[in-house]
């Protein structure tokens, strides 16, 4: 069974204080690892897809990295508008037609001004 | 492009009532899916479809039905609502094939079953 564990559950930062969110996963053959941002009362918003160990992707203050067991979402000099819940999900390479995502429970990030 | 749209935004039902949650996408995506999100749990897959006329069960399908008569629409039906179905429901869609499988989510439907 695929499993995704995100840590910490909640993280409070001061504006400008860089940090990282962790996503540990167990999947039988990784097809892709996805990061989403979710604001209160909204649907998940796509951030990144990572396909293979060693891959990195960046977008503004966010950088996602991937190893064979975990992914990190690095946040550099965060601003209050980066406050949200960040979700990690994995997709198994099942060879079939099920593109199911297995999600972690998320990390609630709060950035104080 | 409107992306993925869902209606209604919020609904209150009484136990035993039925309703249909609507989902539509204008990105010509083959794959569509329904997830539910509950406090303290990750998003869980209810049903999915890889094209018109093709549907299958996900992780938590009991109490829900789906059909896919067009590429654009993927409604979720609750035949006899139960309090355990109180949740936030998200529809998602994606293409299929390498580098096209990023799933895009709708804004959600918040359902309260009394």
XYZ file of N, CA and C in Angstrom:
681
model
N 0.841 -1.200 0.000
C 0.000 0.000 0.000
C 0.875 1.248 0.000
N 0.521 2.189 -0.848
C 1.286 3.437 -0.919
C 1.047 4.266 0.340
N 2.105 4.885 0.831
C 1.989 5.731 2.018
C 2.757 7.018 1.840
N 2.188 8.092 2.344
C 2.819 9.411 2.302
C 2.703 10.036 3.684
N 3.850 10.436 4.242
C 3.879 11.053 5.565
C 4.529 12.420 5.451
N 3.812 13.447 5.894
C 4.348 14.798 5.827
C 4.694 15.302 7.222
N 5.804 16.020 7.304
C 6.204 16.609 8.579
C 6.874 17.964 8.356
N 6.730 18.869 9.335
C 5.867 18.725 10.500
C 4.394 18.897 10.111
N 3.497 18.628 11.058
C 2.070 18.851 10.787
C 1.776 20.333 10.654
N 2.467 21.129 11.452
C 2.279 22.579 11.419
C 3.625 23.245 11.623
N 3.816 24.386 10.975
C 5.074 25.119 11.048
C 4.760 26.608 11.057
N 5.329 27.270 12.037
C 5.124 28.718 12.136
C 6.465 29.401 11.929
N 6.550 30.309 10.971
C 7.794 31.012 10.648
C 7.579 32.521 10.725
N 8.674 33.209 10.969
C 8.658 34.655 10.823
C 8.950 34.989 9.359
N 8.432 36.088 8.915
C 8.714 36.537 7.547
C 10.217 36.584 7.327
N 10.677 35.957 6.224
C 12.095 35.948 5.924
C 12.864 34.769 6.490
N 12.216 33.960 7.344
C 12.872 32.824 7.982
C 12.709 31.583 7.111
N 13.747 31.171 6.450
C 13.683 30.033 5.528
C 13.547 28.712 6.274
N 12.907 27.726 5.635
C 12.731 26.411 6.246
C 12.365 25.398 5.166
N 12.170 24.151 5.600
C 11.820 23.077 4.668
C 10.698 22.227 5.217
N 9.858 21.754 4.308
C 8.797 20.798 4.635
C 9.209 19.448 4.066
N 8.883 18.391 4.803
C 9.295 17.051 4.402
C 8.117 16.197 3.961
N 8.343 15.367 2.957
C 7.356 14.400 2.498
C 8.077 13.066 2.309
N 7.824 12.121 3.204
C 8.397 10.783 3.077
C 7.367 9.870 2.427
N 7.801 9.030 1.523
C 6.842 8.204 0.805
C 7.307 6.768 0.654
N 6.322 5.887 0.530
C 6.550 4.486 0.195
C 5.599 4.147 -0.934
N 6.155 3.786 -2.066
C 5.328 3.448 -3.221
C 6.068 2.412 -4.042
N 5.322 1.494 -4.598
C 5.910 0.461 -5.428
C 6.039 0.984 -6.856
N 7.147 1.654 -7.133
C 7.338 2.221 -8.458
C 6.727 3.609 -8.573
N 7.553 4.631 -8.430
C 7.040 6.009 -8.433
C 6.846 6.486 -9.867
N 5.616 6.935 -10.154
C 5.350 7.541 -11.461
C 5.567 9.048 -11.374
N 5.199 9.626 -10.243
C 5.393 11.053 -10.059
C 5.076 11.453 -8.634
N 5.727 12.524 -8.163
C 5.431 13.097 -6.856
C 4.988 14.523 -7.084
N 3.888 14.876 -6.441
C 3.239 16.160 -6.702
C 3.178 16.981 -5.420
N 3.409 18.290 -5.553
C 3.198 19.229 -4.466
C 2.052 20.166 -4.846
N 1.163 20.356 -3.870
C 0.035 21.273 -4.044
C 0.018 22.246 -2.866
N -0.566 23.390 -3.118
C -0.837 24.367 -2.062
C -2.356 24.458 -1.917
N -2.841 24.496 -0.680
C -4.276 24.623 -0.460
C -4.551 25.747 0.524
N -5.297 26.732 0.080
C -5.739 27.824 0.939
C -7.072 27.441 1.570
N -7.397 28.014 2.733
C -8.644 27.653 3.420
C -9.866 27.842 2.526
N -10.712 26.821 2.442
C -11.930 26.909 1.661
C -11.737 26.802 0.155
N -10.528 26.447 -0.275
C -10.238 26.349 -1.710
C -9.769 24.942 -2.067
N -9.736 24.675 -3.379
C -9.195 23.412 -3.836
C -7.682 23.443 -3.908
N -7.038 22.265 -3.906
C -5.576 22.227 -4.043
C -5.124 22.882 -5.346
N -4.059 23.665 -5.235
C -3.483 24.363 -6.389
C -2.148 23.727 -6.709
N -1.964 23.289 -7.937
C -0.756 22.588 -8.339
C 0.473 23.488 -8.244
N 1.565 22.909 -7.682
C 2.842 23.610 -7.623
C 3.890 22.937 -8.501
N 4.217 21.673 -8.190
C 5.312 20.980 -8.865
C 4.979 19.511 -9.096
N 5.604 18.949 -10.148
C 5.675 17.510 -10.324
C 7.136 17.125 -10.434
N 7.540 16.076 -9.693
C 8.895 15.540 -9.757
C 8.798 14.080 -10.161
N 9.677 13.647 -11.056
C 9.551 12.308 -11.603
C 10.670 11.357 -11.184
N 11.870 11.881 -10.916
C 12.969 10.972 -10.625
C 13.888 11.579 -9.577
N 14.574 10.694 -8.843
C 15.485 11.116 -7.791
C 16.538 12.056 -8.355
N 16.796 13.126 -7.621
C 17.764 14.121 -8.048
C 17.137 15.312 -8.754
N 15.882 15.168 -9.122
C 15.211 16.252 -9.830
C 14.878 17.392 -8.859
N 14.980 18.624 -9.347
C 14.643 19.810 -8.571
C 13.820 20.744 -9.455
N 12.856 21.438 -8.814
C 12.082 22.442 -9.535
C 11.873 23.645 -8.634
N 11.846 24.833 -9.237
C 11.720 26.070 -8.479
C 10.605 26.935 -9.032
N 10.001 27.666 -8.092
C 8.979 28.638 -8.479
C 8.965 29.715 -7.409
N 9.417 30.874 -7.765
C 9.489 32.011 -6.849
C 10.281 31.606 -5.603
N 9.680 31.621 -4.430
C 10.400 31.332 -3.182
C 10.402 29.838 -2.847
N 9.827 29.016 -3.694
C 9.691 27.587 -3.433
C 10.637 26.768 -4.310
N 11.205 25.728 -3.696
C 12.048 24.794 -4.436
C 11.741 23.398 -3.940
N 11.409 22.496 -4.866
C 11.089 21.116 -4.508
C 12.206 20.207 -4.978
N 12.580 19.246 -4.114
C 13.613 18.275 -4.445
C 13.087 16.869 -4.167
N 13.730 15.889 -4.794
C 13.248 14.512 -4.687
C 14.418 13.542 -4.530
N 14.281 12.625 -3.553
C 15.176 11.484 -3.432
C 14.334 10.223 -3.587
N 14.961 9.059 -3.413
C 14.215 7.816 -3.586
C 13.241 7.539 -2.452
N 13.361 8.290 -1.339
C 12.486 8.025 -0.199
C 11.697 9.241 0.253
N 12.126 10.444 -0.157
C 11.448 11.634 0.339
C 11.607 12.813 -0.604
N 10.755 13.784 -0.340
C 10.827 15.036 -1.080
C 10.820 16.169 -0.071
N 11.496 17.255 -0.429
C 11.508 18.441 0.414
C 10.953 19.616 -0.377
N 10.208 20.436 0.334
C 9.767 21.707 -0.230
C 10.465 22.794 0.575
N 11.444 23.427 -0.053
C 12.224 24.470 0.603
C 11.558 25.818 0.345
N 11.411 26.581 1.417
C 10.801 27.904 1.296
C 11.842 28.931 1.731
N 12.242 29.768 0.792
C 13.283 30.756 1.041
C 12.665 32.133 1.275
N 13.039 32.745 2.393
C 12.551 34.092 2.740
C 11.043 34.198 2.558
N 10.275 33.375 3.283
C 8.825 33.362 3.070
C 8.165 34.684 3.442
N 7.010 34.904 2.802
C 6.182 36.070 3.069
C 4.842 35.592 3.641
N 4.105 36.473 4.289
C 2.799 36.065 4.851
C 1.879 35.412 3.824
N 1.966 35.831 2.575
C 1.096 35.241 1.550
C 1.457 33.798 1.195
N 2.563 33.306 1.726
C 2.918 31.894 1.547
C 2.202 31.008 2.562
N 1.501 31.602 3.498
C 0.748 30.836 4.491
C -0.327 30.021 3.792
N -0.328 28.710 4.042
C -1.267 27.793 3.407
C -0.964 26.395 3.934
N -1.783 25.435 3.524
C -1.461 24.030 3.751
C -0.811 23.485 2.491
N 0.323 22.832 2.666
C 1.053 22.265 1.540
C 0.867 20.755 1.555
N 0.388 20.242 0.425
C 0.074 18.824 0.296
C 1.058 18.142 -0.631
N 1.442 16.935 -0.256
C 2.312 16.095 -1.070
C 1.512 14.868 -1.490
N 1.709 14.405 -2.715
C 0.989 13.221 -3.195
C 1.900 12.426 -4.119
N 1.715 11.112 -4.126
C 2.488 10.251 -5.025
C 1.538 9.518 -5.952
N 2.045 9.209 -7.112
C 1.311 8.439 -8.112
C 2.159 7.229 -8.451
N 1.530 6.054 -8.346
C 2.253 4.820 -8.594
C 2.309 4.504 -10.075
N 3.407 3.894 -10.471
C 3.554 3.442 -11.847
C 2.937 2.054 -11.951
N 1.596 2.000 -12.050
C 0.886 0.724 -11.982
C 0.794 0.032 -13.329
N 1.101 0.782 -14.406
C 1.013 0.181 -15.727
C -0.408 0.084 -16.243
N -1.354 0.502 -15.442
C -2.743 0.441 -15.858
C -3.317 1.821 -16.097
N -4.600 1.969 -15.886
C -5.261 3.232 -16.174
C -5.659 3.987 -14.920
N -5.179 3.567 -13.764
C -5.511 4.269 -12.539
C -4.426 5.275 -12.233
N -4.755 6.549 -12.354
C -3.797 7.609 -12.083
C -3.993 8.159 -10.675
N -4.401 7.272 -9.791
C -4.711 7.659 -8.421
C -3.550 8.367 -7.752
N -3.875 9.429 -7.016
C -2.909 10.109 -6.157
C -3.144 9.673 -4.723
N -2.063 9.324 -4.024
C -2.115 9.066 -2.588
C -1.539 10.279 -1.899
N -2.356 10.925 -1.069
C -1.970 12.185 -0.429
C -1.490 11.974 0.994
N -0.585 12.855 1.415
C -0.287 13.004 2.827
C -1.321 13.911 3.470
N -1.196 14.084 4.796
C -2.175 14.890 5.510
C -1.879 16.386 5.430
N -0.719 16.729 4.933
C -0.411 18.138 4.746
C 0.374 18.766 5.862
N 1.044 19.867 5.548
C 1.718 20.719 6.529
C 1.082 22.098 6.476
N 0.592 22.548 7.619
C 0.000 23.885 7.711
C 1.096 24.887 8.014
N 1.390 25.742 7.062
C 2.440 26.746 7.208
C 1.823 28.102 7.513
N 2.308 28.722 8.568
C 1.893 30.079 8.913
C 3.133 30.958 8.930
N 3.099 32.049 8.175
C 4.209 32.991 8.128
C 3.744 34.305 8.740
N 4.361 34.664 9.835
C 3.986 35.890 10.538
C 4.791 37.075 10.033
N 4.136 38.250 9.898
C 4.854 39.437 9.400
C 5.800 39.987 10.457
N -9.945 29.680 -20.250
C -10.363 28.380 -19.694
C -10.842 28.541 -18.262
N -11.993 27.945 -17.965
C -12.486 27.981 -16.597
C -11.792 26.928 -15.745
N -11.191 25.914 -16.389
C -10.542 24.848 -15.643
C -11.568 23.824 -15.185
N -11.511 23.466 -13.905
C -12.446 22.515 -13.315
C -13.460 23.296 -12.487
N -14.723 23.108 -12.793
C -15.778 23.791 -12.049
C -16.648 22.774 -11.329
N -17.134 23.166 -10.149
C -17.982 22.301 -9.349
C -19.187 23.079 -8.843
N -20.331 22.400 -8.850
C -21.536 22.978 -8.255
C -22.297 21.895 -7.505
N -23.001 22.222 -6.401
C -22.993 23.539 -5.758
C -21.737 23.758 -4.937
N -21.540 24.932 -4.379
C -20.408 25.198 -3.487
C -20.677 24.624 -2.103
N -21.935 24.636 -1.713
C -22.291 24.178 -0.375
C -23.686 23.574 -0.424
N -23.884 22.495 0.326
C -25.180 21.818 0.343
C -25.423 21.195 1.706
N -26.667 21.330 2.178
C -27.096 20.652 3.394
C -28.166 19.634 3.010
N -27.979 18.405 3.448
C -28.936 17.330 3.172
C -29.414 16.711 4.481
N -30.567 16.101 4.403
C -31.025 15.269 5.520
C -30.681 13.818 5.208
N -30.471 13.040 6.257
C -30.167 11.621 6.072
C -31.214 10.968 5.180
N -30.743 10.211 4.181
C -31.637 9.515 3.275
C -31.937 10.254 1.983
N -31.648 11.545 1.939
C -31.870 12.291 0.710
C -30.801 11.948 -0.317
N -31.142 12.196 -1.574
C -30.172 11.973 -2.637
C -29.808 13.302 -3.274
N -28.640 13.337 -3.894
C -28.235 14.527 -4.629
C -27.100 14.186 -5.584
N -26.868 15.095 -6.516
C -25.776 14.948 -7.469
C -24.851 16.143 -7.380
N -23.567 15.862 -7.197
C -22.538 16.888 -7.234
C -22.027 16.963 -8.670
N -22.021 18.186 -9.201
C -21.625 18.356 -10.597
C -20.144 18.737 -10.708
N -19.506 18.219 -11.753
C -18.116 18.554 -12.058
C -17.980 18.666 -13.565
N -17.331 19.721 -14.009
C -17.092 19.904 -15.438
C -15.694 20.469 -15.647
N -15.077 20.097 -16.774
C -13.765 20.649 -17.118
C -13.746 20.988 -18.604
N -12.999 22.045 -18.923
C -12.951 22.508 -20.312
C -11.551 22.377 -20.892
N -10.759 21.447 -20.365
C -9.381 21.265 -20.808
C -9.227 20.020 -21.679
N -10.330 19.391 -22.047
C -10.313 18.187 -22.869
C -9.505 17.051 -22.234
N -9.578 16.983 -20.904
C -8.856 15.955 -20.169
C -9.592 14.628 -20.202
N -8.815 13.544 -20.415
C -9.427 12.217 -20.416
C -9.728 11.727 -18.995
N -8.825 12.018 -18.066
C -8.939 11.466 -16.715
C -9.662 12.446 -15.813
N -10.684 11.940 -15.098
C -11.376 12.738 -14.089
C -11.585 11.878 -12.858
N -11.622 12.537 -11.704
C -11.719 11.785 -10.456
C -12.422 12.607 -9.401
N -12.927 11.904 -8.395
C -13.548 12.521 -7.236
C -12.792 12.099 -5.974
N -12.489 13.094 -5.135
C -11.854 12.857 -3.840
C -12.742 13.463 -2.758
N -12.613 12.928 -1.563
C -13.196 13.580 -0.401
C -12.082 13.941 0.573
N -12.281 15.051 1.275
C -11.277 15.526 2.230
C -11.932 15.693 3.586
N -11.414 14.987 4.558
C -11.936 15.036 5.922
C -10.844 15.496 6.868
N -11.209 16.177 7.958
C -10.205 16.686 8.908
C -9.293 15.569 9.409
N -7.994 15.837 9.397
C -7.030 14.870 9.914
C -6.707 13.733 8.967
N -7.292 13.774 7.763
C -7.031 12.716 6.792
C -6.609 13.350 5.470
N -5.851 12.619 4.719
C -5.515 13.100 3.377
C -6.696 12.980 2.446
N -6.590 13.571 1.299
C -7.607 13.395 0.274
C -7.682 11.918 -0.117
N -8.907 11.399 -0.231
C -9.099 9.985 -0.572
C -9.936 9.848 -1.834
N -9.520 8.949 -2.703
C -10.146 8.775 -4.000
C -11.449 7.991 -3.869
N -12.520 8.532 -4.465
C -13.830 7.873 -4.410
C -14.063 7.052 -5.688
N -14.068 7.722 -6.827
C -14.239 7.088 -8.131
C -13.397 7.839 -9.143
N -13.093 7.171 -10.254
C -12.351 7.833 -11.303
C -12.809 7.327 -12.668
N -12.400 8.076 -13.701
C -12.783 7.731 -15.071
C -11.649 8.098 -16.014
N -11.365 7.202 -16.952
C -10.300 7.479 -17.918
C -10.863 7.859 -19.284
N -12.170 8.056 -19.351
C -12.779 8.505 -20.592
C -14.275 8.270 -20.569
N -14.956 8.834 -21.536
C -16.410 8.685 -21.608
C -16.781 7.211 -21.643
N -17.722 6.837 -20.781
C -18.202 5.467 -20.714
C -17.370 4.531 -19.854
N -16.281 5.037 -19.270
C -15.377 4.189 -18.473
C -15.230 4.773 -17.087
N -15.657 4.028 -16.067
C -15.486 4.465 -14.683
C -14.999 3.296 -13.843
N -14.419 3.598 -12.701
C -13.957 2.558 -11.795
C -13.917 3.101 -10.382
N -13.842 2.164 -9.426
C -13.879 2.538 -8.017
C -12.510 2.914 -7.514
N -12.506 3.848 -6.575
C -11.282 4.214 -5.892
C -11.225 3.575 -4.525
N -10.698 4.314 -3.575
C -10.438 3.807 -2.226
C -11.703 3.743 -1.369
N -12.604 4.698 -1.522
C -13.793 4.782 -0.659
C -15.061 4.960 -1.492
N -15.463 3.961 -2.285
C -16.573 4.135 -3.225
C -17.973 3.925 -2.659
N -18.075 3.293 -1.484
C -19.390 2.907 -0.976
C -20.281 4.109 -0.725
N -21.520 4.034 -1.265
C -22.488 5.108 -1.076
C -22.489 6.132 -2.195
N -21.597 5.947 -3.164
C -21.468 6.906 -4.267
C -21.548 6.180 -5.619
N -22.199 6.859 -6.586
C -22.213 6.374 -7.959
C -21.702 7.449 -8.888
N -21.112 7.031 -10.011
C -20.651 7.976 -11.011
C -21.017 7.457 -12.389
N -21.003 8.363 -13.351
C -21.149 8.017 -14.761
C -20.369 9.039 -15.562
N -19.997 8.696 -16.766
C -19.244 9.639 -17.615
C -19.775 9.493 -19.047
N -20.720 10.339 -19.371
C -21.325 10.276 -20.712
C -20.621 11.200 -21.702
N -19.903 12.188 -21.196
C -19.143 13.095 -22.057
C -17.745 13.261 -21.496
N -16.828 13.785 -22.294
C -15.476 14.057 -21.807
C -15.488 15.138 -20.740
N -16.407 16.100 -20.860
C -16.367 17.284 -20.011
C -16.941 17.072 -18.612
N -17.914 16.192 -18.458
C -18.681 16.115 -17.219
C -18.484 14.795 -16.481
N -18.457 14.890 -15.157
C -18.271 13.688 -14.334
C -19.040 13.892 -13.028
N -20.348 13.666 -13.028
C -21.143 13.880 -11.820
C -20.990 12.759 -10.798
N -21.105 13.132 -9.539
C -21.043 12.188 -8.416
C -22.406 12.160 -7.744
N -22.977 10.968 -7.613
C -24.324 10.830 -7.041
C -24.268 10.181 -5.669
N -24.970 10.796 -4.734
C -25.197 10.186 -3.431
C -26.638 9.687 -3.445
N -26.835 8.390 -3.353
C -28.160 7.813 -3.515
C -29.003 7.954 -2.249
N -28.382 7.813 -1.086
C -29.081 7.919 0.188
C -28.071 8.451 1.205
N -28.069 9.766 1.371
C -27.012 10.419 2.148
C -27.001 9.949 3.605
N -25.790 9.832 4.132
C -25.574 9.458 5.530
C -24.670 10.494 6.186
N -24.778 10.683 7.508
C -23.915 11.664 8.188
C -22.432 11.429 7.933
N -22.031 10.171 7.705
C -20.621 9.868 7.441
C -20.143 10.443 6.105
N -21.073 10.885 5.285
C -20.702 11.483 4.007
C -20.534 13.006 4.102
N -20.671 13.545 5.297
C -20.341 14.946 5.521
C -18.857 15.126 5.257
N -18.527 15.999 4.313
C -17.135 16.119 3.893
C -17.035 17.260 2.887
N -15.824 17.489 2.433
C -15.592 18.392 1.310
C -15.182 17.524 0.124
N -15.859 17.721 -0.986
C -15.649 16.888 -2.169
C -14.947 17.694 -3.254
N -13.881 17.107 -3.782
C -13.116 17.753 -4.851
C -13.110 16.872 -6.086
N -13.318 17.525 -7.207
C -13.192 16.894 -8.508
C -11.856 17.317 -9.098
N -11.210 16.411 -9.826
C -9.928 16.722 -10.438
C -9.891 16.139 -11.841
N -9.054 16.717 -12.693
C -8.912 16.191 -14.046
C -7.466 16.301 -14.498
N -7.092 15.442 -15.444
C -5.756 15.501 -16.021
C -5.773 14.853 -17.391
N -4.700 15.093 -18.146
C -4.496 14.330 -19.351
C -3.926 12.970 -18.983
N -3.628 12.168 -19.978
C -2.984 10.880 -19.751
C -1.732 10.822 -20.609
N -0.752 10.030 -20.145
C 0.493 9.941 -20.887
C 1.576 10.750 -20.208
N 2.780 10.474 -20.611
C 3.951 11.064 -19.969
C 3.853 12.590 -19.926
N 4.153 13.136 -18.751
C 4.203 14.576 -18.525
C 2.871 15.293 -18.717
N 1.777 14.550 -18.777
C 0.462 15.194 -18.917
C -0.463 14.832 -17.766
N 0.076 14.192 -16.721
C -0.788 13.598 -15.706
C -0.922 14.435 -14.456
N -0.559 15.687 -14.502
C -0.815 16.566 -13.368
C -2.312 16.762 -13.224
N -2.836 16.500 -12.032
C -4.270 16.620 -11.792
C -4.581 18.023 -11.278
N -5.556 18.650 -11.894
C -6.008 19.994 -11.520
C -7.352 19.865 -10.813
N -7.464 20.560 -9.701
C -8.621 20.398 -8.828
C -9.617 21.547 -8.979
N -10.884 21.215 -8.739
C -11.921 22.225 -8.664
C -11.951 22.878 -7.297
N -12.870 23.833 -7.092
C -12.924 24.586 -5.835
C -13.592 23.832 -4.695
N -14.245 22.720 -4.987
C -14.837 21.906 -3.935
C -16.315 22.156 -3.700
N -16.973 21.123 -3.176
C -18.351 21.205 -2.698
C -18.358 20.770 -1.243
N -18.860 21.648 -0.389
C -18.939 21.333 1.039
C -20.308 20.764 1.350
N -20.352 19.520 1.822
C -21.604 18.817 2.049
C -21.779 18.523 3.529
N -22.940 18.900 4.043
C -23.301 18.602 5.430
C -24.549 17.723 5.407
N -24.442 16.546 6.024
C -25.590 15.631 6.097
C -26.055 15.561 7.539
N -27.291 15.959 7.755
C -27.831 16.009 9.120
C -28.599 14.731 9.460
